Coordinates of C-alpha atoms in Angstrom, one line a residue:
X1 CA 28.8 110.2 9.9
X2 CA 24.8 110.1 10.2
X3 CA 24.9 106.5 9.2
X4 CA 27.7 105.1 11.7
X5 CA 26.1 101.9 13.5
X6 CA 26.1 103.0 16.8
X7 CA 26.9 99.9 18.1
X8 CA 30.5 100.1 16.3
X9 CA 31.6 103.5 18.0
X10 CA 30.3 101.7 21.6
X11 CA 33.1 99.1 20.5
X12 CA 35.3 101.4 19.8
X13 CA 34.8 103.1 23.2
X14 CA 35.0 99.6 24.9
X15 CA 38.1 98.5 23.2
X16 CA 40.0 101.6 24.1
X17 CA 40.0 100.1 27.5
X18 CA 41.6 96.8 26.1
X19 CA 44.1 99.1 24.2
X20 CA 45.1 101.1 27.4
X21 CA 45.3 98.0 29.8
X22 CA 47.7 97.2 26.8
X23 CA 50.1 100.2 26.7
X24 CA 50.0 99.7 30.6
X25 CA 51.2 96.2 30.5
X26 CA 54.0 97.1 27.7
X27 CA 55.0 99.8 30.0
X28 CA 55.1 98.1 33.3
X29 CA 57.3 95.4 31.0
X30 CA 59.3 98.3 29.3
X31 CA 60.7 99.3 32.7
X32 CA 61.9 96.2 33.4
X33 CA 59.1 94.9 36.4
X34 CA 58.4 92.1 35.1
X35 CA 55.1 90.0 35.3
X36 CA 55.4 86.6 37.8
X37 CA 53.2 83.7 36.7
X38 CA 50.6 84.5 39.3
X39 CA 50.4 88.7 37.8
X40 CA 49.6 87.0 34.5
X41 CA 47.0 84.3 35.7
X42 CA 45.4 87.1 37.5
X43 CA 44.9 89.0 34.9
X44 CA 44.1 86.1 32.2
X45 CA 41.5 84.7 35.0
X46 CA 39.9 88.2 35.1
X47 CA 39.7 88.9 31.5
X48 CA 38.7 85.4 31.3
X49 CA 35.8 86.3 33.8
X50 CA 34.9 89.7 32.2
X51 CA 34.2 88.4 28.9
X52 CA 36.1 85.8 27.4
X53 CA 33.9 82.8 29.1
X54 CA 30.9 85.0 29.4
X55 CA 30.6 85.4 25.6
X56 CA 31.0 81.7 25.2
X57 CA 27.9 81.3 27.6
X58 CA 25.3 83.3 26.0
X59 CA 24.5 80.5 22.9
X60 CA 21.9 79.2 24.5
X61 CA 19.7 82.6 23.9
X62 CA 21.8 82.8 20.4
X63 CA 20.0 79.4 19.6
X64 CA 17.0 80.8 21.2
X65 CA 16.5 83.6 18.8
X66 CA 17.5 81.4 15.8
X67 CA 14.5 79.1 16.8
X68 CA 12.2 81.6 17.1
X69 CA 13.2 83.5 13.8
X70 CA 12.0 79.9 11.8
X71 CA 9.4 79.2 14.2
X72 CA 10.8 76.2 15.6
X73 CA 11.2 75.0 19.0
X74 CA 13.9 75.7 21.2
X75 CA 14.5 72.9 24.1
X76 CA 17.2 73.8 26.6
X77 CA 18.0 71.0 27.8
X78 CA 18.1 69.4 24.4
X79 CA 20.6 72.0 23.4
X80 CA 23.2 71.7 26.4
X81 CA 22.8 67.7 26.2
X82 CA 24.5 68.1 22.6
X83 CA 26.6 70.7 23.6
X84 CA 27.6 69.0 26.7
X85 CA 28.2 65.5 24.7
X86 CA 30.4 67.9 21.6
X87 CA 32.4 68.6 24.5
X88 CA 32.9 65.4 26.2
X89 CA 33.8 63.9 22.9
X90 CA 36.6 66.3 22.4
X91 CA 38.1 66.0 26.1
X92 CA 38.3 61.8 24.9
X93 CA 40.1 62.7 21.9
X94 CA 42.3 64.5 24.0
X95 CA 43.2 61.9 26.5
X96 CA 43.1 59.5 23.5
X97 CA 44.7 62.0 21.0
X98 CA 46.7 64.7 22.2
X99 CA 48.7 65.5 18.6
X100 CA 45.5 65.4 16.5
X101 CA 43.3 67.1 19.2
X102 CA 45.8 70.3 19.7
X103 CA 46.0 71.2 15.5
X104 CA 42.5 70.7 15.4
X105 CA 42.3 73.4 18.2
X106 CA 44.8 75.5 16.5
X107 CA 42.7 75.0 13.3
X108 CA 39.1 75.8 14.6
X109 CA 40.3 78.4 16.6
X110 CA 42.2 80.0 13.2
X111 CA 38.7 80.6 11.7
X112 CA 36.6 81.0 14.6
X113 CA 39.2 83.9 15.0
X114 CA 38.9 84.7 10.8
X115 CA 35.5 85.0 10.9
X116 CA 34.7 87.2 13.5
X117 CA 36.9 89.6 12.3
X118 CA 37.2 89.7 8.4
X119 CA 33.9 90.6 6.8
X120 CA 32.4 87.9 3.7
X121 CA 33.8 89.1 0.2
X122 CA 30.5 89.1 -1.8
X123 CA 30.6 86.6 -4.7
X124 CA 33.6 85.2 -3.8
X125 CA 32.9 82.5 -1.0
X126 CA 36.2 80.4 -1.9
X127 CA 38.2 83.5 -1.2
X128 CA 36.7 84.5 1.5
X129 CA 37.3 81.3 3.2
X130 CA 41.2 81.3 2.1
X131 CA 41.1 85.2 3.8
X132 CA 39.8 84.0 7.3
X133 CA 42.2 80.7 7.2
X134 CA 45.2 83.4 7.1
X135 CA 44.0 86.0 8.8
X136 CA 43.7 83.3 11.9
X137 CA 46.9 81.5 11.4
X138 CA 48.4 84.9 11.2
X139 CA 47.2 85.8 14.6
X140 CA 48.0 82.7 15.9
X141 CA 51.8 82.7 14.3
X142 CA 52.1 86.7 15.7
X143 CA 51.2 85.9 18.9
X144 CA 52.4 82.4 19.7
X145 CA 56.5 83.0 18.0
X146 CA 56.7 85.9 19.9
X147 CA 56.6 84.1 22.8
X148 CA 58.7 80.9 21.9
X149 CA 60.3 79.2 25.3
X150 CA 56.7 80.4 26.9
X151 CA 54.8 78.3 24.0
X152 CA 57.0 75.6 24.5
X153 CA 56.7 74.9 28.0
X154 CA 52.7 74.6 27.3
X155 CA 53.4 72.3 24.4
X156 CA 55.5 70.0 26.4
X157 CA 52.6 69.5 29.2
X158 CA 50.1 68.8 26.0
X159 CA 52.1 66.7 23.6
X160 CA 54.9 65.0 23.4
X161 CA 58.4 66.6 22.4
X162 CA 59.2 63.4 20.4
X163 CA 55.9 63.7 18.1
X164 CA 55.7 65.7 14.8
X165 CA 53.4 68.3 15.7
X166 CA 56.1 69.3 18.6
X167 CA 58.6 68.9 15.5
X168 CA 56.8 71.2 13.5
X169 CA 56.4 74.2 15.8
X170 CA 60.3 74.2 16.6
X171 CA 60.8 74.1 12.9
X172 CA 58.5 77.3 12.7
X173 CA 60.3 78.6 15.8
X174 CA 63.5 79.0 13.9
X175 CA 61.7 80.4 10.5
X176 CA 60.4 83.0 13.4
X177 CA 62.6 85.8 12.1
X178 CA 60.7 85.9 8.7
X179 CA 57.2 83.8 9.9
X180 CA 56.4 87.2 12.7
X181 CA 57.4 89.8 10.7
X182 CA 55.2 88.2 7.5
X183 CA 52.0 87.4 9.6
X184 CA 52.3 90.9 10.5
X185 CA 51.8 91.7 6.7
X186 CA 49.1 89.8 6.6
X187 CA 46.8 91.1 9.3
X188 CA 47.3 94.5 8.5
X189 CA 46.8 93.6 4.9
X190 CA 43.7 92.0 5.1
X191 CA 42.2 94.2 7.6
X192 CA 42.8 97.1 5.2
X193 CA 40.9 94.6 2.3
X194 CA 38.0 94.1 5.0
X195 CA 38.1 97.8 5.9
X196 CA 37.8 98.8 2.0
X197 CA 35.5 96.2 0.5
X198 CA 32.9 95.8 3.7
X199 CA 33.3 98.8 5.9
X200 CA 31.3 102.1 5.1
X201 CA 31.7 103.2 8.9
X202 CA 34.5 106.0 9.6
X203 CA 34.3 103.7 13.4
X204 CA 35.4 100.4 11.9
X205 CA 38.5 102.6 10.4
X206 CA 39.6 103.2 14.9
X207 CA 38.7 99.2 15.3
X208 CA 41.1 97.7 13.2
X209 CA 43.7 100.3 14.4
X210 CA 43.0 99.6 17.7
X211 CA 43.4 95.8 17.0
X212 CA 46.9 96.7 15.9
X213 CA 47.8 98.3 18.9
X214 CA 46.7 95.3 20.4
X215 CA 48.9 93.0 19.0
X216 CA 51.4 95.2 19.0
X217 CA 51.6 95.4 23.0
X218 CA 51.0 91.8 22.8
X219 CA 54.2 91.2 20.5
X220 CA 56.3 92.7 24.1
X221 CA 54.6 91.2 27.0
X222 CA 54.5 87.6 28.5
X223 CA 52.0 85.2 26.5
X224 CA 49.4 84.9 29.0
X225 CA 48.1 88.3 29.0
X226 CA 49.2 88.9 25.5
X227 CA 46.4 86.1 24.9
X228 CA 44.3 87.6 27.2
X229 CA 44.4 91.1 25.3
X230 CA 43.2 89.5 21.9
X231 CA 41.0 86.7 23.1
X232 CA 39.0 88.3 26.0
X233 CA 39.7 92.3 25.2
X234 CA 39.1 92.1 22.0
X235 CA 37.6 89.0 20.3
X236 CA 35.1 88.2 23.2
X237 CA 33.7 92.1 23.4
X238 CA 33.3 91.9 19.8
X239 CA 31.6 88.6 19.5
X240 CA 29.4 90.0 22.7
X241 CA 27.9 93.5 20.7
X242 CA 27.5 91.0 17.9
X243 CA 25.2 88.6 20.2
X244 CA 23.6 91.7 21.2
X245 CA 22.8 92.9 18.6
X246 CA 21.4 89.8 17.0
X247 CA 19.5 88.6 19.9
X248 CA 17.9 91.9 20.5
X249 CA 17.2 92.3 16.3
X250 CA 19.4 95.1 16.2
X251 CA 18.0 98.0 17.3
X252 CA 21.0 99.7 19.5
X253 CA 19.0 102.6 19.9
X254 CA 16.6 101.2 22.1
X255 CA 18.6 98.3 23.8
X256 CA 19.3 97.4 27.2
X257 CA 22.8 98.3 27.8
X258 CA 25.5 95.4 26.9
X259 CA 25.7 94.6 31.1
X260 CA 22.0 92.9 30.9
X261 CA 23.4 90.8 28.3
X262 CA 26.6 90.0 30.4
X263 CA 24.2 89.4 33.1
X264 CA 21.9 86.8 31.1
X265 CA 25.5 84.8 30.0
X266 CA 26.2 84.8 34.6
X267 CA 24.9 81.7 35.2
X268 CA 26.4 79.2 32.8
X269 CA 29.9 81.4 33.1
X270 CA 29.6 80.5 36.5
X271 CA 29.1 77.0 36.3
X272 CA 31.6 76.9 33.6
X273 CA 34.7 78.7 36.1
X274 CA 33.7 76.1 38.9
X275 CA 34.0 73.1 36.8
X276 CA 37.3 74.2 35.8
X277 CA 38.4 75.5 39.4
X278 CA 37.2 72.2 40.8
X279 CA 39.2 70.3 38.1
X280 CA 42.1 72.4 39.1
X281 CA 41.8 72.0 42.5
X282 CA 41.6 68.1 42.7
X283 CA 44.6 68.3 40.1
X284 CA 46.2 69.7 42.7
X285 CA 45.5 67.4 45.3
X286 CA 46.7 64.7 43.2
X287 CA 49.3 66.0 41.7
X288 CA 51.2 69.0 43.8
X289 CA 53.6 69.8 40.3
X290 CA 50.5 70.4 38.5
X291 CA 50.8 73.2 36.1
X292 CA 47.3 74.9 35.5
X293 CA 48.2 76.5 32.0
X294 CA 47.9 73.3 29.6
X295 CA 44.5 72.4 31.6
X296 CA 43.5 76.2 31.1
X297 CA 44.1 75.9 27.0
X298 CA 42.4 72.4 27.0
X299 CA 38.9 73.7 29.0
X300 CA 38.8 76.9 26.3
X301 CA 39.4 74.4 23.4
X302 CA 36.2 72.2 24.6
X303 CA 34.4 75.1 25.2
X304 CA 35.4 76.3 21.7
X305 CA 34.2 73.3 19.7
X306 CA 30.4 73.6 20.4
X307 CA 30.9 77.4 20.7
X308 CA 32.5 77.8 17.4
X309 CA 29.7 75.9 15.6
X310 CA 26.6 78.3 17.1
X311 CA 28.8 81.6 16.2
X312 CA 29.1 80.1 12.6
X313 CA 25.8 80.0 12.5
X314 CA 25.1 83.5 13.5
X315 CA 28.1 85.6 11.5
X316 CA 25.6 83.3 8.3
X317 CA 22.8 84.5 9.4
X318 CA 24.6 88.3 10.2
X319 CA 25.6 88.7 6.7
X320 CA 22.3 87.8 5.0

């Protein structure tokens, strides 16, 4: 146990209050309370706040440090212009390509998803790759079938019921007796590879149980804070102690605790909730049937695209 990383058992002690907000939900659910649409915006908005846009807002600095590592130049404004224009781009496609746009959401987001959690398999790249593709559509299949007439709602605001991609998830809807219980399978399956062929730390063993429990109180609850549990309680704080850690060179013992890093990430997480409150709000205006879901799933897939790209870069430059 001398050689745990000490910044896995401060995951560990973070992610147990993910796991207990969890069994909370699944027992306020359990005794039949129920969770109105505004309950589970709340809580998707704060999650959202604490650390699912936050850890989206720190790759500047990520950028930062991978300048300075090559002794390169860093120019902010440089980096936001192309982040800004990566996202721009995307939000066309969307107007201009809704069917195309959502699978390549669901696609990025299955190995942004992959690859933050399942470690590289050494000599064996190809494999690796195929591991992270089905670890994220496993995720993505567990939490989206469970929740089938919820999914469906969003899907009908984004595309349209008469296109194929529509077609396609209600043909997966009705394999759903088979598809949840087998994407099940999976995670546990290649979390236990990760865990055995990557993982010398008795700390990552409690992780990937306590990612289980996740999804399990996910499987029971409404989608929206299901989501909310994996995305922002336990892929963002992940993500966030990896930023840390690779932005500060590692040294846990001697770091500034992970709130100075939350507080660095403030001011673009800021700008980031106003643009999409004031796109909301003029929505609104506009149109008074307005349903702020779909527009909540479009913002975190432009935010994604550029995001995705500067986290591949540092899980590379985490496993060398």
């Amino acid at each position: 146990m001398a050689n745990s990383n000490p910044y896995t058992l401060q995951k560990v002690k973070l992610i147990s209050f993910t796991v207990i907000a969890g069994l909370l939900l699944l027992g306020w659910q359990s005794m039949g309370k129920g969770m109105p649409l505004p309950m589970q915006l709340a809580f998707l908005g704060v999650c959202l706040l604490l650390t699912g846009i936050p850890h989206g807002a720190l790759d500047h600095l990520i950028q930062q440090e991978h300048a300075k590592r090559s002794n390169s130049n860093f120019r902010l404004l440089r980096f936001l212009g192309r982040y800004v224009a990566m996202m721009l781009l995307y939000a066309l496609a969307w107007y201009g390509f809704p069917q195309l746009s959502l699978l390549f959401f669901l696609l990025i987001s299955c190995w942004h998803f992959g690859e933050t959690d399942i470690g590289p398999i050494l000599r064996l790249p190809v494999l690796t790759v195929m591991f992270r593709m089905l670890y994220g559509i496993s995720v993505l299949i567990w939490i989206l079938l469970a929740h089938q007439a919820e999914v469906s709602a969003v899907l009908r605001h984004l595309i349209s019921p008469a296109g194929p991609l529509y077609r396609q998830w209600i043909v997966g809807a009705v394999q759903a007796y088979w598809l949840i219980p087998a994407s099940g399978i999976c995670i546990i399956t290649l979390l236990l590879i990760d865990v055995f062929m990557n993982r010398v730390d008795y700390y990552r063993y409690l992780l990937a149980l306590q990612l289980v429990v996740i999804l399990l109180c996910g499987y029971r609850i409404p989608v929206l804070p299901a989501f909310a549990l994996y995305f922002a309680g336990w892929h963002s704080l992940i993500t966030l102690y990896n930023i840390k850690g690779f932005i500060t060179g590692g040294n846990a013992a001697g770091n500034k605790p992970l709130l100075m890093v939350w507080l660095k990430a403030l001011p673009f997480s800021l700008i980031a909730i106003a643009g999409l409150l004031a796109t909301g709000y003029l929505l609104r205006q506009y149109a008074p049937l307005f349903d702020p879901v779909p527009l909540l799933f479009v913002f975190l897939s432009l935010i994604t695209l550029p995001h995705m790209e500067v986290m591949h870069k540092l899980n590379r430059s985490l496993q060398h």
